[in-house]
PDB file of C-alpha atoms in Angstrom:
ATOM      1  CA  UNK A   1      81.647 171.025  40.345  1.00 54.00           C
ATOM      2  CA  UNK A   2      84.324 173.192  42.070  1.00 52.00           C
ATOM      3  CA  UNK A   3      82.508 172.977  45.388  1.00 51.00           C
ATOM      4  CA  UNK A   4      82.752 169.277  45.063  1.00 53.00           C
ATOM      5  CA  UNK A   5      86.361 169.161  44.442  1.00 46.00           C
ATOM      6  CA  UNK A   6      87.243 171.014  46.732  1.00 48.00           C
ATOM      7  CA  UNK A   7      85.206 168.670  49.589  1.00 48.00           C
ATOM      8  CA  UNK A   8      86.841 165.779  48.342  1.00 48.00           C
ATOM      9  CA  UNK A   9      90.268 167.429  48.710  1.00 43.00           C
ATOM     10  CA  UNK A  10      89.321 168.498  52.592  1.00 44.00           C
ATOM     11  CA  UNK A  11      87.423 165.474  53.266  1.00 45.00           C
ATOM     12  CA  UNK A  12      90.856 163.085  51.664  1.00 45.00           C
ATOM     13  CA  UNK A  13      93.011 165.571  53.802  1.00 42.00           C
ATOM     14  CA  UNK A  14      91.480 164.734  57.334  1.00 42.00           C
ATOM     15  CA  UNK A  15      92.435 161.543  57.002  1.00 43.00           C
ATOM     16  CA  UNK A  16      95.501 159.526  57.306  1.00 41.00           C
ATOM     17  CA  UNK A  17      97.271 156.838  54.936  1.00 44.00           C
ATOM     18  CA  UNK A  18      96.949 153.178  55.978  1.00 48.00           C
ATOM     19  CA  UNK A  19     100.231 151.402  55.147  1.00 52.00           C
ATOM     20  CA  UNK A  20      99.263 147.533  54.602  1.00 57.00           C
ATOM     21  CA  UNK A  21     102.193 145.928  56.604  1.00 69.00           C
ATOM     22  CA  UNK A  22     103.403 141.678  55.755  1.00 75.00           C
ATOM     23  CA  UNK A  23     101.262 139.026  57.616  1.00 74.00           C
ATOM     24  CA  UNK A  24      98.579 141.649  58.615  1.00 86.00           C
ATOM     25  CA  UNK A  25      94.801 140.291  58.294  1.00 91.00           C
ATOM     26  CA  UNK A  26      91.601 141.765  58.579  1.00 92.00           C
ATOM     27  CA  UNK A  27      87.739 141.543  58.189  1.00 95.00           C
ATOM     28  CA  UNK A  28      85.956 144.639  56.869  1.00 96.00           C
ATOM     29  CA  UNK A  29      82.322 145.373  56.106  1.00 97.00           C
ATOM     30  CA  UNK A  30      80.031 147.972  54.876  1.00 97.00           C
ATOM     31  CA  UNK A  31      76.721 149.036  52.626  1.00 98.00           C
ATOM     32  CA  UNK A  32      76.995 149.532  48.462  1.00 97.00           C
ATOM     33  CA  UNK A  33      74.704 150.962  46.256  1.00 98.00           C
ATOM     34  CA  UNK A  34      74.673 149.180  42.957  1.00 96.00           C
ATOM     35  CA  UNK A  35      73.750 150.414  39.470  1.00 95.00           C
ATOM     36  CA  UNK A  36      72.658 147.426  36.746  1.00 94.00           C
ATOM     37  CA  UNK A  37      74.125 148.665  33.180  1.00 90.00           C
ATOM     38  CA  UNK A  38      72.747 146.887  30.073  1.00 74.00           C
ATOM     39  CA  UNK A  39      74.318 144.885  27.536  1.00 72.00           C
ATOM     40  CA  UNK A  40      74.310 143.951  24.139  1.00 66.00           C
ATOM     41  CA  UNK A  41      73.562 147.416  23.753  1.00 62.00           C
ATOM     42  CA  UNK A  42      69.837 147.344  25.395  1.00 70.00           C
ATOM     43  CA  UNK A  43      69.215 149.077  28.476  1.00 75.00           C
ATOM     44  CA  UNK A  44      69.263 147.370  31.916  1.00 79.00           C
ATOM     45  CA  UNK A  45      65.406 145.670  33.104  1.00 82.00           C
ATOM     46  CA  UNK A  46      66.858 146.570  37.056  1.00 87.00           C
ATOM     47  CA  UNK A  47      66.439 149.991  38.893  1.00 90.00           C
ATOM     48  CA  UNK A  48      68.905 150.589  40.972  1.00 93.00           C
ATOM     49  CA  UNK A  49      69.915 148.758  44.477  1.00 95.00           C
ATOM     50  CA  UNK A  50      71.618 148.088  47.099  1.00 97.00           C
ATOM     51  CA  UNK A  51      73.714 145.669  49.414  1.00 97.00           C
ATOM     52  CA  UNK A  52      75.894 144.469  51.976  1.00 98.00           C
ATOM     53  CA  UNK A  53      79.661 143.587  51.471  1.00 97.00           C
ATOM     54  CA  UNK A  54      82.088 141.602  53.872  1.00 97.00           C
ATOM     55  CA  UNK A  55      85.605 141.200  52.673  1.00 97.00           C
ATOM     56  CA  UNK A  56      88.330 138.944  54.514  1.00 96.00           C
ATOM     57  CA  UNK A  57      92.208 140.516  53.525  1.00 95.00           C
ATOM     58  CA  UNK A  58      95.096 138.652  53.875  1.00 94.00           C
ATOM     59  CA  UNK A  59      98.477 141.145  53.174  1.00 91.00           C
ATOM     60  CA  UNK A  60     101.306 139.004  52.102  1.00 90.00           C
ATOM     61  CA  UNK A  61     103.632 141.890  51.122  1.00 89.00           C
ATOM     62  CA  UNK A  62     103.381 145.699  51.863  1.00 86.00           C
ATOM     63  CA  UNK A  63     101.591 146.157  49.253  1.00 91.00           C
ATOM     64  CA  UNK A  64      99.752 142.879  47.952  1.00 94.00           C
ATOM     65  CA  UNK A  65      96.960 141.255  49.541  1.00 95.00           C
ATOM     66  CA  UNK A  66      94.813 137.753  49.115  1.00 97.00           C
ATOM     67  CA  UNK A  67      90.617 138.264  49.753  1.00 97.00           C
ATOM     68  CA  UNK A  68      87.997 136.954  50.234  1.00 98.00           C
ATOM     69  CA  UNK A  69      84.488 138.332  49.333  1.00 98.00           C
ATOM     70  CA  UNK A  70      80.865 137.885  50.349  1.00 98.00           C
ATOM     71  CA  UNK A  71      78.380 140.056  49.094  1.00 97.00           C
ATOM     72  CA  UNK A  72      74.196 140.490  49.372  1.00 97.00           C
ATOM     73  CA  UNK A  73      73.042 142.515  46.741  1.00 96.00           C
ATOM     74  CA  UNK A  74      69.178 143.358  45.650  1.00 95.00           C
ATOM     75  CA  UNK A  75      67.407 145.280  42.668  1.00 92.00           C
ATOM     76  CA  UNK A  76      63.717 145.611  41.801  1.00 89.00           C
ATOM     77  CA  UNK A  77      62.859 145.458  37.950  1.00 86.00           C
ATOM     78  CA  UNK A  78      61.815 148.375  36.489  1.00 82.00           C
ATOM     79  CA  UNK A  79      58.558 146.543  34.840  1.00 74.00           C
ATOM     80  CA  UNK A  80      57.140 143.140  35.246  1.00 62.00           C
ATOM     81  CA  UNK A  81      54.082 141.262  33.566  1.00 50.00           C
ATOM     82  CA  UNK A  82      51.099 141.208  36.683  1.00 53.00           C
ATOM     83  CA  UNK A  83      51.393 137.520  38.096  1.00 55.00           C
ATOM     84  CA  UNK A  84      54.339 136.355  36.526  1.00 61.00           C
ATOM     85  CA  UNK A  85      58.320 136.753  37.300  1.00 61.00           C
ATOM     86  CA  UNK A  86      59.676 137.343  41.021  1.00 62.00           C
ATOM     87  CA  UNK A  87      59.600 141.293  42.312  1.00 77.00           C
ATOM     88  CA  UNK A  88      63.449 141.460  42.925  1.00 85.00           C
ATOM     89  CA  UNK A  89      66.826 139.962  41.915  1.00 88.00           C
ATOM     90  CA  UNK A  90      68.716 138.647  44.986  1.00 92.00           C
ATOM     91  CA  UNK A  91      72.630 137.811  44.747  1.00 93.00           C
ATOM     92  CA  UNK A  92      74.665 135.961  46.857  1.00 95.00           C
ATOM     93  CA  UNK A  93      78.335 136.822  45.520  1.00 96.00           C
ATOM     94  CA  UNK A  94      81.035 134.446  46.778  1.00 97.00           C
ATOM     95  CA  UNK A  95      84.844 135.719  45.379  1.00 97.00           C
ATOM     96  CA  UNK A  96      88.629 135.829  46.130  1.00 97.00           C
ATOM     97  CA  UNK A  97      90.994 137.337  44.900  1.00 97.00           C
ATOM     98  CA  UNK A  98      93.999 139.817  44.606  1.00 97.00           C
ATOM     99  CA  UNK A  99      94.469 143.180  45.968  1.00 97.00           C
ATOM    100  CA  UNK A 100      97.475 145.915  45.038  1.00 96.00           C
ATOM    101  CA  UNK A 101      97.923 149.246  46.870  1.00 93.00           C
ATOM    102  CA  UNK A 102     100.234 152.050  45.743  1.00 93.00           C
ATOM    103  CA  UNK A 103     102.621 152.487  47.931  1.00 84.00           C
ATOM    104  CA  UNK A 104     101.973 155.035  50.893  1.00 85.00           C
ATOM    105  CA  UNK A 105      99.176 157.115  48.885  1.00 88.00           C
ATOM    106  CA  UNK A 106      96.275 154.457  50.093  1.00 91.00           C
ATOM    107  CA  UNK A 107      95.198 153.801  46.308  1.00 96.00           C
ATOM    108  CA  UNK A 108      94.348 150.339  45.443  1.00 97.00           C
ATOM    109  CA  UNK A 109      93.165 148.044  43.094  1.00 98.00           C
ATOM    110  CA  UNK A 110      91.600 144.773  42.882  1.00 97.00           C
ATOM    111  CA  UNK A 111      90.369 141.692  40.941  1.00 97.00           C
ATOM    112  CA  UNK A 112      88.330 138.699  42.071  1.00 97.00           C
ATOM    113  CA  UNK A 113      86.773 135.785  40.012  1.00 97.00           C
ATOM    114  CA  UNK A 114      83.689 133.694  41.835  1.00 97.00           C
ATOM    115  CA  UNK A 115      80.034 133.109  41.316  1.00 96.00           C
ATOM    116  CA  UNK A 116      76.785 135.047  41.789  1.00 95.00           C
ATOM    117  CA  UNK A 117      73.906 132.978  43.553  1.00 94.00           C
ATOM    118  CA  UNK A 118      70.407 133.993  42.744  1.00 92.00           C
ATOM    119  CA  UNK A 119      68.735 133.591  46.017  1.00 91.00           C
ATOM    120  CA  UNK A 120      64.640 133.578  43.917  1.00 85.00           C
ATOM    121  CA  UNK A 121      65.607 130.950  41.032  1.00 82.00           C
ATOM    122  CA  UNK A 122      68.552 129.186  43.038  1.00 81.00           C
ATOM    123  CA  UNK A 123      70.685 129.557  39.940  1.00 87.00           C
ATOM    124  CA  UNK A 124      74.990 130.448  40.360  1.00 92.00           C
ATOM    125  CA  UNK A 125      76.631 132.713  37.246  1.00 93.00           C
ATOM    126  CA  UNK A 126      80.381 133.113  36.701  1.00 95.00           C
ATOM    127  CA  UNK A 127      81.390 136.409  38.065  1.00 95.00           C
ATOM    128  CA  UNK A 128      84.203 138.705  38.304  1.00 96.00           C
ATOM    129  CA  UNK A 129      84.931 141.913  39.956  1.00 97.00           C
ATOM    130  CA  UNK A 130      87.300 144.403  38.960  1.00 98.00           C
ATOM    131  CA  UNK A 131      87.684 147.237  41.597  1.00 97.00           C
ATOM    132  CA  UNK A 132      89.445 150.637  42.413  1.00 98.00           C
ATOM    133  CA  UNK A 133      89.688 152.734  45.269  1.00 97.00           C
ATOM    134  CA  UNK A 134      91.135 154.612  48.418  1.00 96.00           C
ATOM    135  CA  UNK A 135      91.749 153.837  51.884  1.00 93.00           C
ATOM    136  CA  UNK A 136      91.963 156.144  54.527  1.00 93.00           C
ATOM    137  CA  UNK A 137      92.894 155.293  58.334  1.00 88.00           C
ATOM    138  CA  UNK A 138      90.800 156.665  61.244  1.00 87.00           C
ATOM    139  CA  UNK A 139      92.903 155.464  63.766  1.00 81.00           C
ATOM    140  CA  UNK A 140      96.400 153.185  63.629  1.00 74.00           C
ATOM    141  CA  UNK A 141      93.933 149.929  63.646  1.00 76.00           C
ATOM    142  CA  UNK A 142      90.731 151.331  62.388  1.00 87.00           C
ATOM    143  CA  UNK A 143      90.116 152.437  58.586  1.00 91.00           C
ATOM    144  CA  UNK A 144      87.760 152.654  55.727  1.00 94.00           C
ATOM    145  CA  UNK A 145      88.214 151.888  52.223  1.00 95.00           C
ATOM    146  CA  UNK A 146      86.300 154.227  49.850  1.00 97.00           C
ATOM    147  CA  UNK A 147      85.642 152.266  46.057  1.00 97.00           C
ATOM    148  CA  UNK A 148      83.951 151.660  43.046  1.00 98.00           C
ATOM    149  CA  UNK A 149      83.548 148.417  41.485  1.00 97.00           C
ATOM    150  CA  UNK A 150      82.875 146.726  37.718  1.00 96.00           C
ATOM    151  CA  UNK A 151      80.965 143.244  38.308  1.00 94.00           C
ATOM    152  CA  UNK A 152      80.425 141.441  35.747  1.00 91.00           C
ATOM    153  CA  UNK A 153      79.934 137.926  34.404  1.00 88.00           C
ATOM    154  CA  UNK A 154      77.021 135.734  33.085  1.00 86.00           C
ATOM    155  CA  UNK A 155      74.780 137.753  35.349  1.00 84.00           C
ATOM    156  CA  UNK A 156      73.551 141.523  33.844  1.00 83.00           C
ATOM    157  CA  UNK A 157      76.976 143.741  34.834  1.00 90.00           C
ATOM    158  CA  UNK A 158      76.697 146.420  37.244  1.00 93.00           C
ATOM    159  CA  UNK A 159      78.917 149.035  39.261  1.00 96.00           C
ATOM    160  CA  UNK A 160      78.746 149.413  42.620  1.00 97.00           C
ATOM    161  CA  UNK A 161      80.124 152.565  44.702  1.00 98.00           C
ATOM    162  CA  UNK A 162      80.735 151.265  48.487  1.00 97.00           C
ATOM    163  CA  UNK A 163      82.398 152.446  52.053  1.00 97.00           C
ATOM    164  CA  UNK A 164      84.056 149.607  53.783  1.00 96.00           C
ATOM    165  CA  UNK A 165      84.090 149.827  57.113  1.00 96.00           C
ATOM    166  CA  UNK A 166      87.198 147.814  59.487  1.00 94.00           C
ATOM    167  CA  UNK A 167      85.827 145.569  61.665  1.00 93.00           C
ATOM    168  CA  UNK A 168      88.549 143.237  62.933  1.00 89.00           C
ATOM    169  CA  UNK A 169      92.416 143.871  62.578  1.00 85.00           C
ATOM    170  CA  UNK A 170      95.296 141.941  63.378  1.00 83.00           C
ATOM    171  CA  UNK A 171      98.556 143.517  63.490  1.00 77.00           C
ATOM    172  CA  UNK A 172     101.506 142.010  62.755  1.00 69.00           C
ATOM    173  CA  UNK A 173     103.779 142.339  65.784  1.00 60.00           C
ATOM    174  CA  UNK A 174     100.965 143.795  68.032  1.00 58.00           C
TER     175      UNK A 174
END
């Protein structure tokens, strides 16, 4: 555990702090691994998966930002009945919402509200997404957001740990 610690300390030190700047936008994308968690107090039917997340940021203060979400996400089940049921559970997640970073430190936090589209049965669930993590900058308009999320909704909840990569920037003033 003290090995790990001290890795995350390094690996948090060789990076620098993005500072969100007014009227800056930006597209970001990147892989998540998702892990289904039961309710009602029965354990999930999913085993674990994975997924693709784009996110579209709009910074309207220094620290406040508008986004949009659009996330593929897939998990087998962890038993089925031979011939019946589909294999996997396919989402299409469509949010926006808001995002809040602490000052200089690059921690954030996040909320969106949308709907989960099950790509096998063609059904939509409420959904909402309540997020945490850290950004680091890998160059003054490159930088990737480290995070864990807690989706929830209609749909079975889940967390998901992700890397967001930047893909397109657009400085304000550049």
């Amino acid at each position: 555990m003290k090995k790990r610690v001290i890795f995350t300390l390094i690996l948090v030190g060789l990076f620098g702090v993005a500072q969100a700047q007014k009227g800056d936008k930006s597209i970001e994308a990147g892989p998540l691994i998702s892990f289904p968690i039961g309710s009602d107090g029965f354990p999930s039917i999913l085993k674990t998966g994975g997924g693709l997340e784009a996110i579209g940021q709009y910074n309207f203060s220094n620290r406040s930002a508008l986004l949009l979400k659009i996330a593929l996400t897939s998990w087998g089940y962890k038993e089925r009945t031979i011939g019946y049921g589909p294999r996997r559970l396919t989402f299409l997640s469509l949010q926006g919402g808001y995002k809040y970073q602490f000052g200089t430190s690059g921690f954030f936090i996040n909320g969106l509200a949308g709907t989960d589209i099950d790509l096998g049965d063609r059904f939509s669930t409420i959904s909402f997404t309540l997020g945490a993590g850290k950004r680091f900058t890998v160059k003054d308009d490159r930088f990737i957001d480290v995070g864990v999320d807690l989706a929830g909704g209609d749909a079975e909840g889940r967390v998901n740990f992700k890397v967001i990569f930047s893909l397109i920037q657009w400085l304000k003033g550049k």
